[in-house]
Amino acid sequence: MRDGRATVPSPTIPGWRLILSDRSRFWAFRQEPFPLAARRAGAEPDLDADTFDEIQVLVEHQEEIARQVAGQVTP
């Protein structure tokens, strides 16, 4: 028996755990820690935003920081 409510798939971001709070705020937590160099460069493993689109942008920014740090070659 169905109750008439539609089932909407939960949004996902690979490598991140998402939570929608009781105040309809999105939280994202990176499943694997960032390397120390990425953390020192400003990559944050836990984020929050008002919308899924905003959290996606924030996550991509953190991942970009980590990619940039990983691509740096030290002499």
mmCIF file of C-alpha atoms in Angstrom:
data_model
loop_
_atom_site.group_PDB
_atom_site.id
_atom_site.type_symbol
_atom_site.label_atom_id
_atom_site.label_comp_id
_atom_site.label_asym_id
_atom_site.label_seq_id
_atom_site.Cartn_x
_atom_site.Cartn_y
_atom_site.Cartn_z
ATOM 1 C CA MET A 1 0.000 0.000 0.000
ATOM 2 C CA ARG A 2 1.344 3.415 -0.919
ATOM 3 C CA ASP A 3 0.915 6.548 1.159
ATOM 4 C CA GLY A 4 0.963 8.903 -1.837
ATOM 5 C CA ARG A 5 4.339 10.448 -1.078
ATOM 6 C CA ALA A 6 6.950 10.399 -3.821
ATOM 7 C CA THR A 7 10.333 8.942 -3.082
ATOM 8 C CA VAL A 8 13.050 11.355 -4.126
ATOM 9 C CA PRO A 9 16.597 10.026 -4.374
ATOM 10 C CA SER A 10 19.009 11.674 -1.989
ATOM 11 C CA PRO A 11 21.610 13.887 -3.650
ATOM 12 C CA THR A 12 25.155 12.579 -3.469
ATOM 13 C CA ILE A 13 28.691 13.840 -3.944
ATOM 14 C CA PRO A 14 31.259 11.059 -4.436
ATOM 15 C CA GLY A 15 33.731 10.897 -1.555
ATOM 16 C CA TRP A 16 31.572 13.048 0.703
ATOM 17 C CA ARG A 17 28.838 12.189 3.193
ATOM 18 C CA LEU A 18 25.842 14.530 2.994
ATOM 19 C CA ILE A 19 23.331 15.302 5.701
ATOM 20 C CA LEU A 20 20.225 17.448 5.429
ATOM 21 C CA SER A 21 19.609 18.970 8.849
ATOM 22 C CA ASP A 22 16.228 19.425 10.495
ATOM 23 C CA ARG A 23 16.551 23.077 9.488
ATOM 24 C CA SER A 24 16.949 22.068 5.820
ATOM 25 C CA ARG A 25 20.621 22.970 5.763
ATOM 26 C CA PHE A 26 23.097 20.782 3.882
ATOM 27 C CA TRP A 27 26.223 19.491 5.595
ATOM 28 C CA ALA A 28 29.034 17.665 3.791
ATOM 29 C CA PHE A 29 31.802 15.650 5.438
ATOM 30 C CA ARG A 30 34.736 14.274 3.455
ATOM 31 C CA GLN A 31 34.954 10.516 3.890
ATOM 32 C CA GLU A 32 38.756 10.398 3.644
ATOM 33 C CA PRO A 33 40.860 13.032 5.403
ATOM 34 C CA PHE A 34 42.606 15.583 3.248
ATOM 35 C CA PRO A 35 46.390 15.287 3.258
ATOM 36 C CA LEU A 36 48.051 17.596 5.777
ATOM 37 C CA ALA A 37 49.404 19.856 3.025
ATOM 38 C CA ALA A 38 45.887 20.373 1.674
ATOM 39 C CA ARG A 39 44.581 21.173 5.165
ATOM 40 C CA ARG A 40 47.386 23.687 5.648
ATOM 41 C CA ALA A 41 46.456 25.243 2.288
ATOM 42 C CA GLY A 42 42.896 25.739 3.527
ATOM 43 C CA ALA A 43 40.982 22.629 2.435
ATOM 44 C CA GLU A 44 38.124 22.032 4.875
ATOM 45 C CA PRO A 45 36.725 18.512 5.351
ATOM 46 C CA ASP A 46 33.362 19.654 6.721
ATOM 47 C CA LEU A 47 31.107 22.234 5.111
ATOM 48 C CA ASP A 48 27.582 23.587 5.312
ATOM 49 C CA ALA A 49 25.311 25.501 2.937
ATOM 50 C CA ASP A 50 21.679 26.401 2.361
ATOM 51 C CA THR A 51 21.216 24.435 -0.879
ATOM 52 C CA PHE A 52 22.587 21.356 -2.592
ATOM 53 C CA ASP A 53 23.944 23.522 -5.419
ATOM 54 C CA GLU A 54 25.837 25.668 -2.904
ATOM 55 C CA ILE A 55 27.305 22.643 -1.120
ATOM 56 C CA GLN A 56 28.451 21.235 -4.484
ATOM 57 C CA VAL A 57 30.316 24.472 -5.227
ATOM 58 C CA LEU A 58 31.939 24.485 -1.788
ATOM 59 C CA VAL A 59 32.995 20.836 -2.081
ATOM 60 C CA GLU A 60 34.493 21.416 -5.528
ATOM 61 C CA HIS A 61 36.468 24.375 -4.166
ATOM 62 C CA GLN A 62 37.938 22.222 -1.362
ATOM 63 C CA GLU A 63 38.814 19.466 -3.819
ATOM 64 C CA GLU A 64 40.462 22.030 -6.105
ATOM 65 C CA ILE A 65 42.633 23.235 -3.225
ATOM 66 C CA ALA A 66 43.718 19.642 -2.610
ATOM 67 C CA ARG A 67 44.443 19.060 -6.323
ATOM 68 C CA GLN A 68 46.538 22.214 -6.534
ATOM 69 C CA VAL A 69 48.584 21.258 -3.497
ATOM 70 C CA ALA A 70 49.050 17.707 -4.782
ATOM 71 C CA GLY A 71 50.271 19.085 -8.114
ATOM 72 C CA GLN A 72 52.952 21.277 -6.557
ATOM 73 C CA VAL A 73 56.462 19.952 -6.889
ATOM 74 C CA THR A 74 58.900 20.811 -4.130
ATOM 75 C CA PRO A 75 62.572 21.173 -5.083
#
